[in-house]
CSV table of C-alpha atoms in Angstrom, one decimal:
chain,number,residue,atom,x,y,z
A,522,UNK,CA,-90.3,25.4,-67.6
A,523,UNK,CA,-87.6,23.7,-65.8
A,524,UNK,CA,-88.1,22.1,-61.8
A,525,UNK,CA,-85.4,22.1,-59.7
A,526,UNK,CA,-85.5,19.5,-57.1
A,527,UNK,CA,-84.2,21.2,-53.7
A,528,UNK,CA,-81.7,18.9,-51.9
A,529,UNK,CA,-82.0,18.8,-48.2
A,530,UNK,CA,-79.4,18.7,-46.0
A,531,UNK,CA,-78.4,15.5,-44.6
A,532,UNK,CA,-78.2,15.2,-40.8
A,533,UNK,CA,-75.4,12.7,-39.7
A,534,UNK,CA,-76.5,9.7,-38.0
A,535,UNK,CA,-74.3,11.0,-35.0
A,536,UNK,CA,-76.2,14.0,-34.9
A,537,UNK,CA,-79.3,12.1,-34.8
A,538,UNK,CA,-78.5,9.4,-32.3
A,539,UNK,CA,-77.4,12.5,-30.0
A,540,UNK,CA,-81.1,14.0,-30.3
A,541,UNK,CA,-82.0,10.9,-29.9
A,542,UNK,CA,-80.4,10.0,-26.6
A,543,UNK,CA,-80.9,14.2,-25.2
A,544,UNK,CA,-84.6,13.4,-25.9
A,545,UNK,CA,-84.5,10.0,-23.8
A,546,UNK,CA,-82.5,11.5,-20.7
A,547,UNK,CA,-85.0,14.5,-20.7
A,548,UNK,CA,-88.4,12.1,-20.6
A,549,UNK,CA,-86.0,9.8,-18.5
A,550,UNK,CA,-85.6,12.3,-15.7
A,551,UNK,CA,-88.9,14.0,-16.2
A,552,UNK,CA,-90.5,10.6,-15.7
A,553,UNK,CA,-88.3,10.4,-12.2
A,554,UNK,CA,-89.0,13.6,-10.7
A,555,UNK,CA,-93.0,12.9,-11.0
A,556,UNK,CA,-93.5,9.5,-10.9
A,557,UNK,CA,-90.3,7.6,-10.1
A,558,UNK,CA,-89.2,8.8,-7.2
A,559,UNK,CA,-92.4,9.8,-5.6
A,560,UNK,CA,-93.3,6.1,-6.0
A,561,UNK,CA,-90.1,4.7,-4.9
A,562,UNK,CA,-90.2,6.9,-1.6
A,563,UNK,CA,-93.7,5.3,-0.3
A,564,UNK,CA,-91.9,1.8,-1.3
A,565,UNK,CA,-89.5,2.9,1.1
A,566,UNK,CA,-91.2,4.6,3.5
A,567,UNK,CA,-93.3,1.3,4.1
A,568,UNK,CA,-91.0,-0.5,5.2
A,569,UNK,CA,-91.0,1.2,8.1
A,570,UNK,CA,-94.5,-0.3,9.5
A,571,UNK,CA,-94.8,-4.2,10.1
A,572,UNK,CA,-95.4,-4.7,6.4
A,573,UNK,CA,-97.3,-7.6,6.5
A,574,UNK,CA,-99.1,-7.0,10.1
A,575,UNK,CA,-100.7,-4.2,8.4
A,576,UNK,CA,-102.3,-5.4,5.7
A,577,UNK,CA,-103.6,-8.2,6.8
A,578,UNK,CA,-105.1,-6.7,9.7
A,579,UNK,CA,-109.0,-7.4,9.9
A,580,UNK,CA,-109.9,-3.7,9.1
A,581,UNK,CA,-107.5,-3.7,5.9
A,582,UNK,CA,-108.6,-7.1,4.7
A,583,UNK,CA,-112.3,-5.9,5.1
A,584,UNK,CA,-111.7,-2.8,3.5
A,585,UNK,CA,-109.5,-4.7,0.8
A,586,UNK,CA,-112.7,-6.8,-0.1
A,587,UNK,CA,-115.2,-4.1,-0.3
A,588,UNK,CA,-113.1,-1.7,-2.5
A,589,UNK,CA,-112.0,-4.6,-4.5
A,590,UNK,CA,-115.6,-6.6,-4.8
A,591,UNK,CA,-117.1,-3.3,-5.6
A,592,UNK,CA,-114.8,-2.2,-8.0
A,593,UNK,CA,-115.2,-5.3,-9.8
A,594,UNK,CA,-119.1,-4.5,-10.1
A,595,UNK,CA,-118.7,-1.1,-11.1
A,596,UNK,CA,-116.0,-2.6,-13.7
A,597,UNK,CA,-118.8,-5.1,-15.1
A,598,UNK,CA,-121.4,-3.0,-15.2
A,599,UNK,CA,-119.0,0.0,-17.2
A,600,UNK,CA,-118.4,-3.1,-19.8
A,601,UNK,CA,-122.1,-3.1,-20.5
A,602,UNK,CA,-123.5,0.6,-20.6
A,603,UNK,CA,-120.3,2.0,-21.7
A,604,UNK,CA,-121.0,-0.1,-25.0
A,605,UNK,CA,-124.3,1.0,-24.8
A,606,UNK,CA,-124.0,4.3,-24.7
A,607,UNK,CA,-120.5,4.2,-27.5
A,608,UNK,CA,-123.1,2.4,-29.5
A,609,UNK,CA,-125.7,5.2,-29.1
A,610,UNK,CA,-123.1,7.8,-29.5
A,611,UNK,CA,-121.5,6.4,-33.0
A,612,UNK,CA,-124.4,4.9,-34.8
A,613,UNK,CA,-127.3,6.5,-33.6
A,614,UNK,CA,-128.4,10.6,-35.0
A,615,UNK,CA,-130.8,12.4,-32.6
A,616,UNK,CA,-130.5,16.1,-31.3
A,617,UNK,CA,-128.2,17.2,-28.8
A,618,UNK,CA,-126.3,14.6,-29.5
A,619,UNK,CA,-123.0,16.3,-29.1
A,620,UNK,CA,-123.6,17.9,-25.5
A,621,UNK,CA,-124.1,14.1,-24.4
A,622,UNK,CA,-120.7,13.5,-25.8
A,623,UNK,CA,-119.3,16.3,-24.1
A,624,UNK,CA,-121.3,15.3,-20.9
A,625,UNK,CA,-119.2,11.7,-21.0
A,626,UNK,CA,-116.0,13.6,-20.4
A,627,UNK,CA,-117.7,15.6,-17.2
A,628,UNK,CA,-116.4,13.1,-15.3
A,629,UNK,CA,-112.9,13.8,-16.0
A,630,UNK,CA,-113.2,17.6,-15.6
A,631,UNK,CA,-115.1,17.8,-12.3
A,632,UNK,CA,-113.4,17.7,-9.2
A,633,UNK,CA,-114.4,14.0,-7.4
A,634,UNK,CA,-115.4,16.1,-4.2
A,635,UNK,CA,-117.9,17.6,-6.1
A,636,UNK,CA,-119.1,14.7,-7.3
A,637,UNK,CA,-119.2,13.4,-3.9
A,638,UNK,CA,-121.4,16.4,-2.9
A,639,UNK,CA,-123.5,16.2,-5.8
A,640,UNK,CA,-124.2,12.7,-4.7
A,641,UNK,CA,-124.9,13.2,-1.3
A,642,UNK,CA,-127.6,16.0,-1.9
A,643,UNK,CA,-129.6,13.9,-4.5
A,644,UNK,CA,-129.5,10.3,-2.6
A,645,UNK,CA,-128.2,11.6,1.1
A,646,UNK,CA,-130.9,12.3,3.7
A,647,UNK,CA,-131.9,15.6,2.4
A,648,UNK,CA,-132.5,14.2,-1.4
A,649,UNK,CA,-135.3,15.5,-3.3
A,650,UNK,CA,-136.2,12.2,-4.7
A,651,UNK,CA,-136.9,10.6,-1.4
A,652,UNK,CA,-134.2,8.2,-2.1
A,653,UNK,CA,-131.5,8.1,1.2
A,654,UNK,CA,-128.4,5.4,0.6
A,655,UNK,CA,-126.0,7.5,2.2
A,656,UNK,CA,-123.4,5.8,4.1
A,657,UNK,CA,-124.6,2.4,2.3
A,658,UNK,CA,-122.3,0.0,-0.4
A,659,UNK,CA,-124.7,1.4,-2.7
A,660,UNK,CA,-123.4,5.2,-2.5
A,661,UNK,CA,-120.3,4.0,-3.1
A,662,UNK,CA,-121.2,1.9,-5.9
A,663,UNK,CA,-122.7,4.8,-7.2
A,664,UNK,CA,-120.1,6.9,-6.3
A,665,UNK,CA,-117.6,5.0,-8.6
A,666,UNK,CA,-120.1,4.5,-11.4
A,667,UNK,CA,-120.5,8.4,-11.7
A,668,UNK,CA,-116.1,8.7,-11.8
A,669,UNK,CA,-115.4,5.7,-14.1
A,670,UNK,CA,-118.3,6.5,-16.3
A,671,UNK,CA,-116.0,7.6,-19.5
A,672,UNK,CA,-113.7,4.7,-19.6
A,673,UNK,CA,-115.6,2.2,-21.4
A,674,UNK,CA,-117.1,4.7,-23.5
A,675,UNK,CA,-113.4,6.3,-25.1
A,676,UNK,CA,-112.2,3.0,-25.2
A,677,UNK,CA,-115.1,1.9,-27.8
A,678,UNK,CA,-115.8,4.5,-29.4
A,679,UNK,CA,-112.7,4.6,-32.5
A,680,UNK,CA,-113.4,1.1,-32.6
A,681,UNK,CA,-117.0,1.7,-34.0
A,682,UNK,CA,-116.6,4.0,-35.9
A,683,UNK,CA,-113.3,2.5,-37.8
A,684,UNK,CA,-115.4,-0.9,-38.3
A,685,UNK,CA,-116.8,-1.1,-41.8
A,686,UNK,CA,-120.5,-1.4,-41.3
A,687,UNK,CA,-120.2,-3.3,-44.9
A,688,UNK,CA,-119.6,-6.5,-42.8
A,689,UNK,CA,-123.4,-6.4,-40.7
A,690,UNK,CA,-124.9,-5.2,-44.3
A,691,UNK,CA,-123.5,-8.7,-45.9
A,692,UNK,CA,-124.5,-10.5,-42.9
A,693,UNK,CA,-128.3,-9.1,-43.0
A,694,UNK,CA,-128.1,-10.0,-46.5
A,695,UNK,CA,-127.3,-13.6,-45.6
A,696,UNK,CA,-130.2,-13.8,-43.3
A,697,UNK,CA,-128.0,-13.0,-40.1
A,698,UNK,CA,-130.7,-10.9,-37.5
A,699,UNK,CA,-128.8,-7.6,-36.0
A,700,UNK,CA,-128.2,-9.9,-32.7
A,701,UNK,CA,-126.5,-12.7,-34.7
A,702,UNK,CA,-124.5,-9.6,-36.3
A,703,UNK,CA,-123.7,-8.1,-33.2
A,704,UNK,CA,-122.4,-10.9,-31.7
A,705,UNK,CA,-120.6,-13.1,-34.4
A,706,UNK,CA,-119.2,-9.5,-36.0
A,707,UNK,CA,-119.5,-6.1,-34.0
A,708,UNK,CA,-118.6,-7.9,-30.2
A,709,UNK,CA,-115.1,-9.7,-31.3
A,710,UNK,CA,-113.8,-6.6,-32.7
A,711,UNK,CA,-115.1,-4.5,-29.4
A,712,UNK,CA,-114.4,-7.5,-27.0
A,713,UNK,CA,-110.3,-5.4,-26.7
A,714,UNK,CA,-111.8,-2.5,-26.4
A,715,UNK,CA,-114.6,-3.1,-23.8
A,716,UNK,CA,-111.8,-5.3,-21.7
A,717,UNK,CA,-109.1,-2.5,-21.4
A,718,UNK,CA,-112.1,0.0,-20.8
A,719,UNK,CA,-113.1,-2.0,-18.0
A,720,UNK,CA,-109.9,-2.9,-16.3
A,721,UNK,CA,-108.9,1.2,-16.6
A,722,UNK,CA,-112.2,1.6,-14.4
A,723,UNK,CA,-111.4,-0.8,-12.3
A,724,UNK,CA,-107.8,0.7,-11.4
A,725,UNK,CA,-109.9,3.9,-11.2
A,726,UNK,CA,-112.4,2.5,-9.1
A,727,UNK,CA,-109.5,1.0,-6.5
A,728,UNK,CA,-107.8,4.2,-5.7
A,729,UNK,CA,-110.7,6.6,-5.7
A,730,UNK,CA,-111.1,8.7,-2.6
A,731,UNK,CA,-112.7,12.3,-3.3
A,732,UNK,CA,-116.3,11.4,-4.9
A,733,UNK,CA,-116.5,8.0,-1.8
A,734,UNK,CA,-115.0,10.2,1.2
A,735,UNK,CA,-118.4,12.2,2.2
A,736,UNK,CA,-121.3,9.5,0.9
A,737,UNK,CA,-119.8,6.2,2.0
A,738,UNK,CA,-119.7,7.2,6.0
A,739,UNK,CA,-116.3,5.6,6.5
A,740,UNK,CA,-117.5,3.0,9.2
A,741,UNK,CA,-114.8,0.5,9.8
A,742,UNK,CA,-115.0,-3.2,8.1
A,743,UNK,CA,-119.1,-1.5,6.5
A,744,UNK,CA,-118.2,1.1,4.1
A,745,UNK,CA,-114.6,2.4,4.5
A,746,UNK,CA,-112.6,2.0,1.5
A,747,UNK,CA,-108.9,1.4,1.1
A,748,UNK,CA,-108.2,4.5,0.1
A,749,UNK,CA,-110.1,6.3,3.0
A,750,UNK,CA,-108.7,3.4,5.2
A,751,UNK,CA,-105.2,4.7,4.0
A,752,UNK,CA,-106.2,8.7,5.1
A,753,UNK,CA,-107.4,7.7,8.1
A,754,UNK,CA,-104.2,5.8,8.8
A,755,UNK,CA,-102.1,9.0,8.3
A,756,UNK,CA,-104.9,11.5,10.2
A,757,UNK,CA,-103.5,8.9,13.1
A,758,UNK,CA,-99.6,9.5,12.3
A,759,UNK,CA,-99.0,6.6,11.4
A,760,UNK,CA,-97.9,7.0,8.0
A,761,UNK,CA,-95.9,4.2,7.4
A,762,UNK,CA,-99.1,2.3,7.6
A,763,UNK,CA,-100.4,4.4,5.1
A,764,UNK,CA,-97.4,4.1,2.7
A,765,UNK,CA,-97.5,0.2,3.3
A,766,UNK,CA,-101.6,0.2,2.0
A,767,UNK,CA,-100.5,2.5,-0.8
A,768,UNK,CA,-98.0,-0.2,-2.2
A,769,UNK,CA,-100.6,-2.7,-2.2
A,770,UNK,CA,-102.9,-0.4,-4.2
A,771,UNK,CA,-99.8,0.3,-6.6
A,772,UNK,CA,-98.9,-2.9,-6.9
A,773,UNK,CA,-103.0,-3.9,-8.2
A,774,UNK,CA,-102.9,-1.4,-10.4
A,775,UNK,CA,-99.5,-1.9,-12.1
A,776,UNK,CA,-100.5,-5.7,-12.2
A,777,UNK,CA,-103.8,-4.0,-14.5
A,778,UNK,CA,-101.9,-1.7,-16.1
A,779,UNK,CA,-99.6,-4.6,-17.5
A,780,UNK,CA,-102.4,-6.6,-18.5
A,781,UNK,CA,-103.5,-4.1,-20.3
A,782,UNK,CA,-100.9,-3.4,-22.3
A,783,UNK,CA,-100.2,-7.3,-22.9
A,784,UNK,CA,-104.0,-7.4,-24.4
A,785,UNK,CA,-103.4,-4.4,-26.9
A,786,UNK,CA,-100.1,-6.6,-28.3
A,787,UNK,CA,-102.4,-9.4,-28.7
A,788,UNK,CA,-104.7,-7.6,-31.0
């Protein structure tokens, strides 16, 4: 029996660079039209308010320290049980272990207001538990825990279960305890992982508004975030304001954003 080895056509490299370039003007103006221009406009439009004026007002600056301070929490605290929990998920067998892994993602799914009311019938004034933090820092720590919870975990997951577990073996045949192994082996290779996971909760945590708006209780320079700062700005027409907070918030999370992606080249 004979093969015959079917020759494909050739495409000519003009014909490729001009798929190439139709494909780049496409996700060029499709990137515009939903995130370009819409961002561009509330650059614009906040140059309308007293730029500076407005951010550096005492109720901004106050709410600028609480979203920020508590974001930062809710970022450290992600970086520890989000490993805890990737851990649990990768290396560990027990039943129902696949409705906890689709549980992770709920947070993603479920509309933040929900979230928010969730929150506020378990720990608000009418909770069953007896527990009442409603209107406190603490709901809206909790608040930002519950959104951000996935983060951590997606980030470290493929990392444990690519690493070779041959490594901790030889290790615990050297004498090394699982702590030693954990932390001269397992935590450098997470250590990328766990750090982008955190700072994508962070820039989560900065700009959330639908699971804080009904728990926190808004009060001015106690619990009102920037983003609900921002809302109440426009409620009161003045939405240059609003667009002037707004680029502030952009501009944190683009500066996160670009240190994330200046980490992953690192690794």
């Amino acid at each position: 029996m004979t093969s015959e080895t079917v020759a494909l056509p050739r495409v000519p490299r003009a014909a490729r660079r001009a798929r190439g370039n139709l494909g780049l003007g496409i996700s060029t103006i499709w990137l515009s039209l939903i995130v370009l221009i819409p961002l561009a406009s509330v650059v614009v439009k906040s140059t309308e308010a007293h730029f500076w004026s407005v951010v550096t007002s005492p109720r901004a600056i106050s709410a600028f320290e609480l979203t920020i301070g508590i974001s930062l929490a809710v970022a450290a605290i992600n970086a520890a049980a989000g490993t805890l929990i990737a851990w649990v998920l990768v290396r560990d067998r027990f039943f129902g272990k696949g409705v906890v892994d689709a549980f992770v993602d709920l947070p993603f799914a479920l509309p933040t207001i929900v979230a928010g009311l969730t929150l506020l019938a378990l720990y608000g004034k009418s909770s069953p538990f007896g527990i009442d933090i409603s209107y406190t820092r603490w709901a809206i720590l909790l608040a930002l825990l519950f959104v951000t919870l996935p983060f951590v975990v997606r980030s470290v997951q493929p990392v444990l279960i690519e690493l070779d577990p041959e490594m901790e073996q030889a290790a615990a045949s050297l004498g090394a305890t699982e702590a030693q192994s954990f932390r001269r082996i397992v935590l450098p290779n997470l250590w990328p992982a766990i750090v982008s996971g955190a700072a994508l909760a962070f820039a989560r945590a900065v700009g959330e508004f639908g699971s804080v708006v009904l728990i926190s209780g808004n009060i001015p320079r106690k619990t009102e975030v920037v983003s609900v700062f921002a809302f109440a700005q426009i409620e009161s027409d003045a939405t240059a304001s609003a667009a002037a907070i707004s680029v502030v918030l952009l501009a944190l999370s683009l500066l996160v954003l670009l240190g994330i992606r200046s980490l992953g080249r690192t690794r």
